[in-house]
């Protein structure tokens, strides 16, 4: 896995000064004023690279690119890179060679912006390392947890109620169509017609009570008034009992007697 990791460049600064620093005599930190700032021991180019979770500070020659010293960093802030107490442009780094030997040297930038970029590149890298560590930890915890079996067991079924609609084995229930007057009517079957109820045949009583006038030939001299008299014959017979009820009206009968008699009927009306 380490061989498959590639090296990426985080920051490059063309001018950096390297100083030999005296050993620290107390725990109060390093001070850049104790160094010979006007006479740096080496001047060159600084590159910050990363490979996996480890960052590297590389001091290289400006022209040939030959490596002068290298400081691997596995934690920031930490003992591998420390800031001085009296300036923001100077740092103390721990360089190492391939044999395991290490030494502390001081580096400084002429421009304060270069020092800011150097500091931010290290902070961003280890912030990413922290996030990757948390993500991998959460994934490992998720793998160790028991997994839920949400599949259906053999013979297990599920019942769904959608919109409070009950379904039958033959198919879904058809919705009822609301007609006028608040009545619920079933829709007509597809492709069919509404059957009209048959008209019942007339009864024998209705046929007996129905009077059909006899046909009148064209050559007959009977007038239309005679035909009307034949139709009114049953009505005249029903007027006879009305005279018996005249006594129930009391004074109204006397008032009706004062009404003059109607004019005699014409000669063309048949007397009954």
Coordinates of C-alpha atoms in Angstrom, one line a residue:
X1 CA 0.0 0.0 0.0
X2 CA 2.9 2.4 0.8
X3 CA 4.3 1.8 -2.7
X4 CA 1.0 2.7 -4.4
X5 CA 0.9 6.1 -2.7
X6 CA 2.0 9.1 -4.7
X7 CA 3.7 12.2 -3.6
X8 CA 1.9 15.5 -4.0
X9 CA 3.3 19.1 -3.7
X10 CA 1.6 21.3 -1.1
X11 CA 3.7 24.4 -1.2
X12 CA 6.9 25.8 -3.0
X13 CA 8.9 28.8 -1.8
X14 CA 12.0 29.9 -3.8
X15 CA 13.8 31.6 -1.0
X16 CA 14.5 30.3 2.5
X17 CA 17.3 30.8 4.9
X18 CA 18.7 28.0 7.1
X19 CA 20.4 28.7 10.5
X20 CA 22.3 26.7 13.0
X21 CA 20.6 27.2 16.3
X22 CA 22.1 26.8 19.8
X23 CA 20.6 24.1 22.0
X24 CA 17.5 25.1 24.0
X25 CA 18.4 25.7 27.6
X26 CA 14.9 26.2 29.0
X27 CA 11.3 25.2 28.3
X28 CA 10.3 28.7 27.3
X29 CA 10.7 28.0 23.6
X30 CA 13.0 29.2 20.8
X31 CA 13.8 32.8 20.1
X32 CA 14.9 33.9 16.6
X33 CA 16.8 36.9 18.1
X34 CA 19.4 34.4 19.5
X35 CA 20.3 33.4 15.9
X36 CA 22.6 35.2 13.5
X37 CA 19.9 36.4 11.3
X38 CA 22.2 38.5 9.0
X39 CA 24.4 35.5 8.2
X40 CA 22.4 32.4 7.3
X41 CA 24.3 29.2 7.0
X42 CA 22.5 28.1 3.9
X43 CA 20.1 29.6 1.3
X44 CA 17.9 27.6 -1.1
X45 CA 14.4 26.5 -2.1
X46 CA 11.8 25.0 0.2
X47 CA 9.1 22.5 -0.9
X48 CA 6.4 20.9 1.2
X49 CA 5.1 17.6 -0.1
X50 CA 2.9 14.8 1.2
X51 CA 2.9 11.1 0.7
X52 CA 0.0 9.4 2.4
X53 CA -0.6 10.9 5.8
X54 CA 3.0 12.1 6.2
X55 CA 4.2 15.6 5.1
X56 CA 7.8 16.4 4.2
X57 CA 9.8 19.7 4.3
X58 CA 12.5 19.5 1.7
X59 CA 15.4 22.0 1.4
X60 CA 16.8 21.9 -2.1
X61 CA 19.3 23.7 -4.2
X62 CA 17.8 26.6 -6.3
X63 CA 19.7 25.6 -9.5
X64 CA 20.3 21.9 -9.5
X65 CA 17.4 20.8 -7.2
X66 CA 19.8 18.7 -5.1
X67 CA 18.3 17.7 -1.7
X68 CA 20.1 19.4 1.2
X69 CA 17.9 18.2 4.1
X70 CA 14.5 16.7 4.7
X71 CA 12.2 16.8 7.7
X72 CA 9.3 14.3 7.8
X73 CA 6.3 15.5 9.8
X74 CA 3.6 13.2 11.1
X75 CA 1.8 15.7 13.4
X76 CA 1.4 19.5 13.3
X77 CA 1.7 21.3 15.5
X78 CA 4.3 19.0 17.1
X79 CA 7.9 18.5 17.9
X80 CA 8.8 18.2 14.1
X81 CA 7.9 21.8 13.4
X82 CA 7.8 24.6 16.1
X83 CA 7.3 28.3 15.8
X84 CA 9.6 30.8 17.6
X85 CA 8.2 33.0 20.4
X86 CA 9.4 36.4 19.0
X87 CA 8.5 36.2 15.2
X88 CA 6.1 34.7 12.8
X89 CA 8.6 34.3 9.9
X90 CA 10.9 31.8 11.6
X91 CA 10.5 28.2 12.5
X92 CA 12.5 25.3 14.0
X93 CA 12.3 22.0 12.2
X94 CA 13.7 18.5 12.9
X95 CA 15.6 17.1 10.0
X96 CA 16.4 13.4 9.6
X97 CA 18.6 11.3 7.4
X98 CA 18.2 7.7 6.3
X99 CA 20.3 6.3 9.2
X100 CA 17.9 7.6 11.9
X101 CA 20.0 10.5 13.0
X102 CA 18.2 13.9 13.5
X103 CA 19.0 17.5 14.2
X104 CA 17.2 20.7 14.9
X105 CA 17.7 23.7 12.5
X106 CA 16.1 27.1 12.1
X107 CA 14.5 28.3 8.9
X108 CA 13.2 31.8 8.0
X109 CA 11.5 33.6 5.2
X110 CA 12.2 37.2 4.1
X111 CA 8.5 37.8 3.1
X112 CA 5.9 37.3 5.8
X113 CA 3.4 36.0 3.2
X114 CA 5.7 33.1 2.4
X115 CA 5.7 32.1 6.1
X116 CA 1.9 32.3 6.1
X117 CA 1.6 30.0 3.1
X118 CA 4.0 27.5 4.6
X119 CA 2.0 27.4 7.9
X120 CA -1.4 27.1 6.1
X121 CA -0.2 24.2 3.8
X122 CA 0.8 22.1 6.9
X123 CA -2.5 22.9 8.6
X124 CA -4.6 21.9 5.6
X125 CA -2.8 18.7 5.2
X126 CA -3.3 17.5 8.7
X127 CA -6.9 18.7 8.8
X128 CA -7.5 16.3 5.9
X129 CA -5.6 13.5 7.7
X130 CA -7.9 14.0 10.7
X131 CA -11.0 13.8 8.6
X132 CA -9.8 10.6 6.8
X133 CA -9.0 9.0 10.2
X134 CA -12.6 9.8 11.5
X135 CA -14.2 8.4 8.3
X136 CA -12.2 5.2 8.4
X137 CA -13.0 4.8 12.1
X138 CA -16.7 5.2 11.5
X139 CA -16.6 2.7 8.6
X140 CA -14.9 0.1 10.8
X141 CA -17.5 0.6 13.5
X142 CA -20.2 0.1 11.0
X143 CA -18.7 -3.1 9.8
X144 CA -18.5 -4.5 13.3
X145 CA -22.2 -3.7 14.1
X146 CA -24.7 -6.5 13.4
X147 CA -26.5 -6.0 10.1
X148 CA -30.3 -5.9 10.1
X149 CA -32.0 -8.5 8.0
X150 CA -34.9 -6.7 6.3
X151 CA -35.7 -9.4 3.8
X152 CA -38.9 -11.4 3.8
X153 CA -38.8 -14.8 5.4
X154 CA -40.2 -17.9 3.6
X155 CA -44.0 -17.7 3.6
X156 CA -44.1 -14.1 5.0
X157 CA -46.4 -11.7 3.3
X158 CA -47.3 -8.0 3.7
X159 CA -50.6 -6.2 3.4
X160 CA -51.0 -2.7 2.2
X161 CA -54.0 -0.4 2.6
X162 CA -53.9 2.3 -0.1
X163 CA -56.6 5.1 0.2
X164 CA -59.0 2.9 2.2
X165 CA -59.9 1.0 -0.9
X166 CA -60.8 -2.6 -0.5
X167 CA -59.9 -5.0 -3.3
X168 CA -61.4 -8.3 -4.3
X169 CA -59.8 -11.4 -5.7
X170 CA -61.5 -10.8 -9.1
X171 CA -60.2 -7.2 -9.4
X172 CA -60.4 -3.7 -7.9
X173 CA -63.8 -2.3 -6.9
X174 CA -65.2 0.2 -9.5
X175 CA -65.8 3.7 -8.2
X176 CA -69.4 4.8 -8.0
X177 CA -70.5 7.8 -10.1
X178 CA -72.6 10.3 -8.3
X179 CA -75.7 11.3 -10.2
X180 CA -78.1 14.2 -9.8
X181 CA -80.0 14.5 -6.6
X182 CA -77.2 12.9 -4.5
X183 CA -78.0 9.3 -5.8
X184 CA -75.0 7.0 -6.4
X185 CA -75.3 5.3 -9.8
X186 CA -73.1 2.6 -11.2
X187 CA -71.5 3.4 -14.5
X188 CA -72.8 1.5 -17.6
X189 CA -70.8 -1.6 -18.6
X190 CA -68.2 -1.0 -21.3
X191 CA -69.6 -1.3 -24.8
X192 CA -73.2 -1.8 -23.7
X193 CA -76.4 0.1 -23.8
X194 CA -78.8 1.0 -21.0
X195 CA -81.8 -1.2 -21.2
X196 CA -85.1 0.7 -21.4
X197 CA -87.8 -0.9 -19.1
X198 CA -90.7 -2.4 -21.1
X199 CA -94.0 -0.6 -21.1
X200 CA -96.6 -2.7 -19.4
X201 CA -99.6 -3.7 -21.5
X202 CA -102.9 -1.9 -20.8
X203 CA -105.3 -3.7 -18.5
X204 CA -108.7 -4.9 -19.5
X205 CA -110.3 -2.4 -17.2
X206 CA -108.6 0.5 -18.9
X207 CA -109.6 -0.8 -22.3
X208 CA -113.3 -1.0 -21.1
X209 CA -113.3 2.5 -19.8
X210 CA -111.7 4.0 -22.9
X211 CA -114.4 5.2 -25.3
X212 CA -113.3 5.3 -28.9
X213 CA -115.6 7.3 -31.1
X214 CA -116.9 5.5 -34.2
X215 CA -115.3 6.4 -37.4
X216 CA -117.2 9.0 -39.3
X217 CA -117.5 8.4 -43.0
X218 CA -116.9 11.3 -45.4
X219 CA -120.3 10.9 -46.9
X220 CA -122.2 11.0 -43.6
X221 CA -124.2 14.2 -42.8
X222 CA -123.7 13.8 -39.0
X223 CA -122.2 17.0 -37.7
X224 CA -119.2 17.2 -35.3
X225 CA -121.6 18.4 -32.6
X226 CA -123.3 15.0 -32.5
X227 CA -120.0 13.3 -32.0
X228 CA -119.3 15.6 -29.1
X229 CA -122.7 14.8 -27.6
X230 CA -121.8 11.1 -27.7
X231 CA -118.6 11.8 -25.8
X232 CA -120.4 13.9 -23.1
X233 CA -123.1 11.3 -22.5
X234 CA -121.4 9.6 -19.5
X235 CA -120.7 13.1 -18.0
X236 CA -124.3 14.1 -18.1
X237 CA -125.3 11.0 -16.2
X238 CA -122.9 11.8 -13.4
X239 CA -124.6 15.2 -12.8
X240 CA -127.8 13.6 -11.5
X241 CA -126.7 13.0 -7.9
X242 CA -125.6 16.6 -7.6
X243 CA -129.2 17.7 -6.9
X244 CA -129.3 15.6 -3.8
X245 CA -126.4 17.6 -2.3
X246 CA -128.0 21.0 -2.8
X247 CA -129.6 20.8 0.6
X248 CA -126.2 20.8 2.3
X249 CA -125.5 24.3 1.0
X250 CA -128.3 26.0 2.9
X251 CA -128.7 29.7 1.8
X252 CA -126.6 29.2 -1.2
X253 CA -129.5 27.3 -2.8
X254 CA -131.8 30.3 -2.6
X255 CA -129.1 32.5 -4.1
X256 CA -128.7 30.1 -7.0
X257 CA -132.5 30.1 -7.6
X258 CA -132.3 33.8 -8.3
X259 CA -130.0 33.3 -11.2
X260 CA -132.1 33.5 -14.4
X261 CA -132.4 30.3 -16.4
X262 CA -129.9 29.8 -19.1
X263 CA -130.9 30.3 -22.7
X264 CA -132.4 27.3 -24.4
X265 CA -130.0 25.1 -26.2
X266 CA -129.7 25.3 -29.9
X267 CA -131.6 22.9 -32.0
X268 CA -128.6 21.2 -33.2
X269 CA -127.8 19.8 -29.7
X270 CA -129.6 16.6 -28.8
X271 CA -131.8 16.7 -25.8
X272 CA -131.2 14.0 -23.1

